[in-house]
């Protein structure tokens, strides 16, 4: 199954993310962010980082989760290869990412994602699929 | 698109009215031209102008400048002023890159002095000025020093030897906004700012060598120290990751408390706090820190530019005469005095992609510019050069002392990437006589000139509308980008 798709948005970057479960959706969203930032085949799962985030509903939770995911790189220069969500409900998500610190000699930055926005953020659930939509400032 | 569909009513050749509907507290006014309005197409920015008009305490109008395009919450090119007692402050009305702005450095060099040296200058600037995604500066600030940067802004940089006291005279707010409180900044914002001071950044930020091509207003040009064929340097940069983090932190905080505002918000990205509330005051104090960081940053970038010119051209500072004409920001919220309905009032003016344009005689202006008005610096897109304008009385009465800030995007980054596919952008620019070096290849493709509105058209609108006056036009010779 396709994990995410990028769509065009004036000065910015929109992303539609898919998952069979809410956990899937969130881990695919984290994957998508780093898949856009860098070539993930060059990133090794050498360290892990834990993420615990709260929100006031699915949309708010997704934005807060992605803000945290993005800070891994923007604040800590950490590139995440995969993300595993261990607990999730509408107001809280617990996850663990694995990856390594950015190394300018090994990793190329394809695109800078500067911030996650609340604009048109959406999480929708159908019996077989969870879909999320987020717009990033790039 | 018909005018009815957009809800826009033409007032005159430069202004369109967004009529009051629903919960709008004031009407909107968009400064534009027939062509720019048409080109806007399906862009949702007029709706954003209307959304801003929903916010409490908004005074007179929700305004937009001709370079308007879609933004988060507030449109880019948006101007809105709020009263201190009932009004709000919104991080989305300032933008992520707090105190993104421009500074223009004039020189005693003429075009023929540098014509054959542009390549060398660009190469050396590219070497001496860190640019690009996540670029780190040469400094790694200790916590105590970083707090000084956040409070003292450009003065901190001058105290460290990056430039002179004279530079501060010609910087908006002397490069330090009052009320900055580092305690209101998160550990994350501090961390992101620690290694990025003295870096240009990426995206639309640049440092450009330019030459004065045309003078429109001889008196103002003389006061600004501009003449035809003169070489100048334009620096366009902001508060880097620190500013982004401040915006991100406070936006999330305000979204969390959205229910306490007591009115429905048309868009979560408009999340705000009352100016009289602790949260509103905290944001203002944190935003001032980011603004001061940006001023210190541009001060350092200018210092290295001067050093680079000295080294490459082997001329002493006196001969180069590199003087800061002005530094002005275009993403900010400021407390300023205006006359509203005959009464002087302090308002919180949000300028998101809009430049302050104070009139002749305003006490905020340095003495040498007081007769002609505040210098307004309008950067173009990559390679088109820029404009210097002067602030006017009309701007002061109509647009809370504000004007446009640049060309404004018309193409999305993806569209621009597609349009530039298979093209050698660097060579195209070289054929037009512009030397460009960029750290990211993608940046050049995303920033091709076609991706932006026509700068001449944008500037013509503000000139005709009288909210600033054309003084000079500069043409690009060489440019470094992130």
Coordinates of N, CA and C in Angstrom, one line a residue, chain B residues 126-286:
Chain B
X126 N 30.4 33.6 -1.3 CA 29.8 32.2 -1.1 C 30.7 31.4 -0.1
X127 N 32.0 31.7 -0.2 CA 32.9 31.0 0.7 C 32.8 31.6 2.2
X128 N 32.6 32.9 2.3 CA 32.7 33.5 3.6 C 31.4 33.6 4.3
X129 N 30.3 33.4 3.6 CA 29.0 33.5 4.3 C 28.2 32.2 4.3
X130 N 28.1 31.6 5.4 CA 27.4 30.3 5.5 C 26.0 30.4 5.0
X131 N 25.6 29.5 4.1 CA 24.2 29.5 3.5 C 23.7 28.1 3.3
X132 N 22.5 28.0 3.2 CA 21.9 26.7 2.8 C 21.1 26.0 4.0
X133 N 20.5 24.9 3.7 CA 19.7 24.2 4.7 C 20.5 23.9 5.9
X134 N 20.0 24.3 7.1 CA 20.6 23.9 8.3 C 22.0 24.4 8.5
X135 N 22.4 25.4 7.7 CA 23.9 25.8 7.8 C 24.2 26.3 9.2
X136 N 25.4 26.1 9.6 CA 25.8 26.5 10.9 C 26.8 27.7 10.7
X137 N 26.8 28.6 11.7 CA 27.7 29.7 11.7 C 29.0 29.4 12.2
X138 N 29.9 30.4 12.3 CA 31.2 30.1 12.9 C 31.2 30.2 14.4
X139 N 30.1 30.7 14.9 CA 29.9 30.9 16.4 C 29.1 29.8 17.0
X140 N 29.5 29.4 18.2 CA 28.6 28.5 18.9 C 28.4 29.3 20.2
X141 N 27.2 29.9 20.3 CA 27.1 30.9 21.4 C 26.9 30.2 22.8
X142 N 27.5 30.8 23.8 CA 27.2 30.4 25.2 C 25.9 30.9 25.5
X143 N 25.2 30.3 26.5 CA 23.8 30.7 26.8 C 23.7 32.2 27.2
X144 N 24.8 32.6 27.9 CA 24.7 34.0 28.4 C 24.8 35.0 27.2
X145 N 25.7 34.7 26.3 CA 25.9 35.5 25.1 C 24.6 35.5 24.2
X146 N 24.0 34.3 24.2 CA 22.8 34.2 23.3 C 21.7 35.1 23.9
X147 N 21.6 35.2 25.2 CA 20.6 36.0 25.8 C 20.9 37.5 25.5
X148 N 22.1 37.9 25.4 CA 22.5 39.2 25.1 C 22.1 39.6 23.6
X149 N 22.3 38.6 22.8 CA 21.9 38.8 21.4 C 20.4 39.1 21.3
X150 N 19.6 38.3 22.1 CA 18.2 38.4 22.0 C 17.7 39.7 22.6
X151 N 18.4 40.3 23.5 CA 18.0 41.6 24.1 C 18.6 42.8 23.3
X152 N 19.9 42.7 22.9 CA 20.6 43.8 22.3 C 20.6 43.8 20.8
X153 N 20.3 42.7 20.2 CA 20.2 42.7 18.7 C 21.4 43.1 18.0
X154 N 21.3 44.0 17.0 CA 22.4 44.4 16.2 C 23.5 45.0 17.0
X155 N 23.1 45.7 18.1 CA 24.1 46.3 19.0 C 25.1 45.2 19.6
X156 N 24.6 44.1 19.9 CA 25.4 43.0 20.4 C 26.5 42.7 19.3
X157 N 26.1 42.6 18.1 CA 27.0 42.3 17.0 C 28.1 43.4 16.8
X158 N 27.6 44.6 16.9 CA 28.6 45.8 16.8 C 29.5 45.7 18.0
X159 N 29.0 45.5 19.2 CA 29.9 45.4 20.4 C 31.0 44.3 20.2
X160 N 30.7 43.2 19.4 CA 31.6 42.1 19.2 C 32.6 42.5 18.0
X161 N 32.4 43.7 17.4 CA 33.3 44.0 16.4 C 32.7 43.8 15.0
X162 N 31.5 43.4 14.9 CA 30.9 43.3 13.5 C 30.2 44.6 13.2
X163 N 31.0 45.5 12.6 CA 30.4 46.8 12.2 C 30.6 47.9 13.2
X164 N 29.9 49.0 12.9 CA 30.1 50.2 13.7 C 28.8 50.8 14.3
X165 N 29.0 51.7 15.2 CA 27.8 52.3 15.8 C 26.9 53.0 14.8
X166 N 27.6 53.5 13.8 CA 26.9 54.2 12.7 C 25.9 53.3 12.0
X167 N 26.2 52.0 11.9 CA 25.3 51.1 11.3 C 23.9 51.0 12.1
X168 N 24.0 51.2 13.4 CA 22.8 51.1 14.2 C 21.8 52.3 13.9
X169 N 22.4 53.4 13.6 CA 21.6 54.6 13.3 C 20.6 54.4 12.2
X170 N 21.1 53.6 11.2 CA 20.3 53.4 10.0 C 19.6 52.0 10.0
X171 N 19.4 51.4 11.2 CA 18.7 50.2 11.3 C 17.3 50.5 12.0
X172 N 16.2 49.9 11.4 CA 14.9 50.1 12.0 C 15.1 49.8 13.5
X173 N 14.5 50.6 14.4 CA 14.6 50.4 15.8 C 16.0 50.3 16.4
X174 N 17.0 50.8 15.6 CA 18.4 50.7 15.9 C 18.8 49.2 16.2
X175 N 18.1 48.3 15.5 CA 18.4 46.9 15.5 C 18.1 46.2 16.8
X176 N 17.3 46.8 17.6 CA 16.9 46.2 18.9 C 15.5 46.6 19.3
X177 N 14.5 45.6 19.2 CA 13.2 45.9 19.6 C 13.1 45.9 21.1
X178 N 12.3 46.8 21.7 CA 12.2 46.9 23.1 C 11.3 45.7 23.6
X179 N 11.4 45.4 24.9 CA 10.5 44.4 25.5 C 10.9 43.0 25.3
X180 N 12.1 42.7 24.7 CA 12.5 41.4 24.5 C 12.8 40.7 25.8
X181 N 12.3 39.5 26.0 CA 12.5 38.8 27.3 C 12.9 37.3 27.0
X182 N 14.2 37.0 27.1 CA 14.6 35.6 26.7 C 14.0 34.5 27.6
X183 N 13.4 34.9 28.7 CA 12.7 33.9 29.6 C 11.5 33.4 28.9
X184 N 11.0 34.1 27.9 CA 9.8 33.8 27.2 C 10.0 32.9 26.0
X185 N 11.3 32.5 25.8 CA 11.7 31.7 24.6 C 11.9 30.3 25.1
X186 N 11.5 29.3 24.4 CA 11.7 27.9 24.8 C 13.1 27.4 24.6
X187 N 13.4 26.4 25.4 CA 14.8 25.8 25.3 C 15.1 25.4 23.8
X188 N 14.0 24.9 23.1 CA 14.2 24.5 21.8 C 14.5 25.6 20.8
X189 N 13.9 26.8 21.0 CA 14.2 27.9 20.2 C 15.6 28.3 20.4
X190 N 16.0 28.4 21.7 CA 17.4 28.7 22.0 C 18.4 27.8 21.3
X191 N 18.1 26.5 21.4 CA 18.9 25.5 20.8 C 19.1 25.6 19.3
X192 N 17.9 25.9 18.7 CA 18.0 26.1 17.2 C 18.7 27.3 16.8
X193 N 18.7 28.3 17.7 CA 19.4 29.5 17.3 C 20.9 29.5 17.6
X194 N 21.3 28.6 18.5 CA 22.7 28.6 19.0 C 23.7 28.6 17.9
X195 N 23.6 27.8 16.9 CA 24.6 27.6 15.9 C 24.3 28.3 14.6
X196 N 23.2 29.0 14.5 CA 22.8 29.5 13.2 C 23.0 31.0 13.1
X197 N 23.5 31.7 14.1 CA 23.7 33.1 14.1 C 24.8 33.4 13.0
X198 N 24.6 34.3 12.1 CA 25.6 34.6 11.1 C 25.5 33.6 9.9
X199 N 24.2 33.2 9.6 CA 24.0 32.4 8.4 C 22.9 33.0 7.6
X200 N 23.0 32.8 6.3 CA 22.0 33.4 5.4 C 20.7 32.6 5.4
X201 N 20.8 31.3 5.5 CA 19.6 30.5 5.4 C 19.3 30.0 4.0
X202 N 18.1 29.4 3.8 CA 17.8 28.9 2.4 C 16.6 29.5 1.9
X203 N 16.0 28.9 0.9 CA 14.7 29.3 0.3 C 14.9 30.6 -0.4
X204 N 14.1 31.6 -0.1 CA 14.1 32.9 -0.9 C 15.1 33.9 -0.3
X205 N 15.9 33.5 0.7 CA 16.9 34.4 1.2 C 18.1 34.5 0.3
X206 N 18.7 35.6 0.2 CA 19.9 35.8 -0.7 C 20.7 37.0 -0.3
X207 N 21.9 37.1 -0.9 CA 22.8 38.2 -0.7 C 23.1 38.6 -2.2
X208 N 22.9 39.8 -2.6 CA 23.0 40.2 -4.0 C 23.9 41.4 -4.2
X209 N 24.8 41.3 -5.1 CA 25.5 42.6 -5.6 C 24.7 43.2 -6.7
X210 N 24.4 44.5 -6.5 CA 23.5 45.2 -7.4 C 24.2 46.5 -7.9
X211 N 23.6 47.0 -9.0 CA 24.0 48.3 -9.4 C 22.8 49.2 -9.6
X212 N 22.9 50.5 -9.2 CA 21.8 51.4 -9.4 C 21.6 51.7 -10.8
X213 N 20.4 51.3 -11.3 CA 20.1 51.4 -12.8 C 19.3 52.7 -13.1
X214 N 18.4 53.1 -12.2 CA 17.6 54.2 -12.5 C 17.2 55.0 -11.2
X215 N 17.2 56.3 -11.3 CA 16.8 57.1 -10.2 C 15.5 57.8 -10.6
X216 N 14.5 57.7 -9.7 CA 13.2 58.3 -10.0 C 13.0 59.6 -9.2
X217 N 13.7 59.7 -8.0 CA 13.4 60.8 -7.2 C 14.8 61.3 -6.7
X218 N 15.3 62.4 -7.4 CA 16.7 62.9 -7.2 C 16.9 63.3 -5.7
X219 N 15.9 64.0 -5.1 CA 16.1 64.5 -3.7 C 16.3 63.4 -2.8
X220 N 15.3 62.4 -2.8 CA 15.4 61.3 -1.9 C 16.6 60.5 -2.2
X221 N 17.0 60.2 -3.4 CA 18.2 59.5 -3.8 C 19.4 60.1 -3.2
X222 N 19.5 61.5 -3.2 CA 20.6 62.2 -2.7 C 20.6 62.0 -1.2
X223 N 19.5 62.1 -0.5 CA 19.4 61.9 0.9 C 19.9 60.5 1.3
X224 N 19.5 59.5 0.5 CA 19.8 58.1 0.8 C 21.3 57.8 0.3
X225 N 21.9 58.7 -0.4 CA 23.3 58.5 -0.8 C 23.3 57.5 -2.0
X226 N 22.3 57.6 -2.9 CA 22.3 56.7 -4.1 C 22.5 57.5 -5.3
X227 N 23.3 56.9 -6.2 CA 23.4 57.6 -7.6 C 23.5 56.5 -8.6
X228 N 23.3 56.9 -9.9 CA 23.3 56.0 -11.0 C 24.6 55.3 -11.1
X229 N 24.6 54.0 -11.5 CA 25.9 53.2 -11.7 C 26.6 52.9 -10.4
X230 N 26.1 53.2 -9.3 CA 26.7 52.9 -8.0 C 26.5 51.4 -7.7
X231 N 27.5 50.8 -7.1 CA 27.3 49.4 -6.7 C 26.8 49.3 -5.3
X232 N 25.9 48.4 -5.0 CA 25.4 48.2 -3.7 C 25.2 46.7 -3.4
X233 N 24.9 46.4 -2.1 CA 24.7 45.0 -1.8 C 23.4 44.9 -1.0
X234 N 22.6 44.0 -1.4 CA 21.3 43.8 -0.7 C 21.3 42.4 0.0
X235 N 21.0 42.5 1.3 CA 21.0 41.2 2.1 C 19.6 40.9 2.6
X236 N 19.1 39.8 2.2 CA 17.7 39.4 2.6 C 17.8 38.1 3.4
X237 N 17.5 38.2 4.7 CA 17.6 37.1 5.6 C 16.7 37.3 6.9
X238 N 16.6 36.4 7.8 CA 15.7 36.5 8.9 C 16.3 35.9 10.2
X239 N 15.4 35.4 11.0 CA 15.8 34.9 12.3 C 16.0 33.4 12.4
X240 N 16.1 32.8 11.2 CA 16.5 31.4 11.1 C 15.7 30.5 11.9
X241 N 16.2 29.3 12.4 CA 15.4 28.4 13.1 C 14.8 28.9 14.4
X242 N 15.5 29.9 15.0 CA 15.0 30.4 16.3 C 13.6 31.1 16.1
X243 N 13.5 31.9 15.1 CA 12.2 32.5 14.8 C 11.1 31.5 14.5
X244 N 11.5 30.5 13.7 CA 10.5 29.5 13.3 C 10.0 28.8 14.6
X245 N 10.9 28.5 15.5 CA 10.5 27.8 16.7 C 9.7 28.6 17.6
X246 N 10.0 29.9 17.7 CA 9.1 30.8 18.5 C 7.7 30.8 17.9
X247 N 7.6 31.0 16.6 CA 6.3 31.0 16.0 C 5.5 29.7 16.3
X248 N 6.3 28.6 16.0 CA 5.7 27.2 16.2 C 5.2 27.0 17.7
X249 N 6.1 27.4 18.6 CA 5.7 27.2 20.0 C 4.5 28.0 20.4
X250 N 4.4 29.2 20.0 CA 3.3 30.1 20.5 C 2.0 29.8 19.7
X251 N 2.2 29.4 18.4 CA 1.0 29.0 17.7 C 0.4 27.8 18.3
X252 N 1.1 26.8 18.7 CA 0.6 25.6 19.3 C -0.1 26.0 20.7
X253 N 0.6 26.8 21.4 CA 0.1 27.2 22.7 C -1.3 28.0 22.5
X254 N -1.3 28.8 21.5 CA -2.6 29.6 21.3 C -3.7 28.7 20.8
X255 N -3.3 27.8 19.9 CA -4.3 26.8 19.4 C -4.9 26.0 20.6
X256 N -4.1 25.7 21.5 CA -4.5 24.9 22.7 C -5.6 25.6 23.5
X257 N -5.5 27.0 23.5 CA -6.4 27.8 24.3 C -7.4 28.5 23.4
X258 N -7.6 28.0 22.2 CA -8.5 28.7 21.3 C -9.9 28.9 21.9
X259 N -10.3 27.9 22.7 CA -11.7 28.0 23.2 C -11.9 29.1 24.2
X260 N -10.8 29.6 24.8 CA -10.9 30.7 25.8 C -11.1 32.1 25.2
X261 N -10.9 32.2 23.8 CA -11.0 33.5 23.2 C -12.4 34.1 23.3
X262 N -13.4 33.3 23.3 CA -14.8 33.8 23.3 C -15.4 34.2 22.0
X263 N -14.7 33.8 20.9 CA -15.3 34.0 19.6 C -14.8 32.9 18.7
X264 N -15.6 32.6 17.6 CA -15.1 31.5 16.7 C -14.1 32.0 15.7
X265 N -13.0 31.2 15.5 CA -12.0 31.6 14.6 C -12.3 30.9 13.2
X266 N -12.2 31.6 12.1 CA -12.5 31.0 10.8 C -11.4 30.0 10.4
X267 N -10.2 30.1 11.0 CA -9.1 29.3 10.6 C -8.2 29.1 11.8
X268 N -7.8 27.8 12.1 CA -7.0 27.6 13.3 C -5.6 28.3 13.2
X269 N -5.2 28.5 12.0 CA -3.9 29.1 11.8 C -3.9 30.6 12.3
X270 N -5.1 31.1 12.5 CA -5.3 32.5 13.0 C -5.2 32.6 14.5
X271 N -4.9 31.5 15.1 CA -4.9 31.4 16.6 C -4.2 32.7 17.1
X272 N -4.7 33.2 18.2 CA -4.2 34.5 18.7 C -4.4 34.6 20.2
X273 N -3.9 35.7 20.8 CA -4.2 35.9 22.2 C -4.5 37.4 22.3
X274 N -5.3 37.8 23.3 CA -5.5 39.2 23.5 C -4.2 39.9 23.9
X275 N -4.0 41.1 23.4 CA -2.8 41.9 23.7 C -2.6 42.2 25.2
X276 N -3.8 42.2 25.9 CA -3.8 42.5 27.3 C -3.6 41.3 28.1
X277 N -3.6 40.1 27.5 CA -3.4 38.9 28.3 C -2.0 38.5 28.5
X278 N -1.7 37.7 29.5 CA -0.3 37.3 29.7 C 0.3 36.5 28.5
X279 N -0.6 35.7 27.9 CA -0.1 35.0 26.7 C 0.3 35.9 25.6
X280 N -0.5 36.9 25.4 CA -0.3 37.9 24.3 C 1.0 38.6 24.6
X281 N 1.2 39.0 25.8 CA 2.4 39.8 26.2 C 3.7 38.9 26.1
X282 N 3.5 37.6 26.5 CA 4.6 36.7 26.4 C 5.1 36.5 24.9
X283 N 4.1 36.4 24.0 CA 4.4 36.2 22.6 C 5.2 37.5 22.1
X284 N 4.7 38.6 22.5 CA 5.3 39.9 22.0 C 6.8 39.9 22.5
X285 N 7.0 39.5 23.7 CA 8.4 39.5 24.3 C 9.3 38.5 23.6
X286 N 8.7 37.3 23.3 CA 9.4 36.3 22.6 C 9.7 36.7 21.2

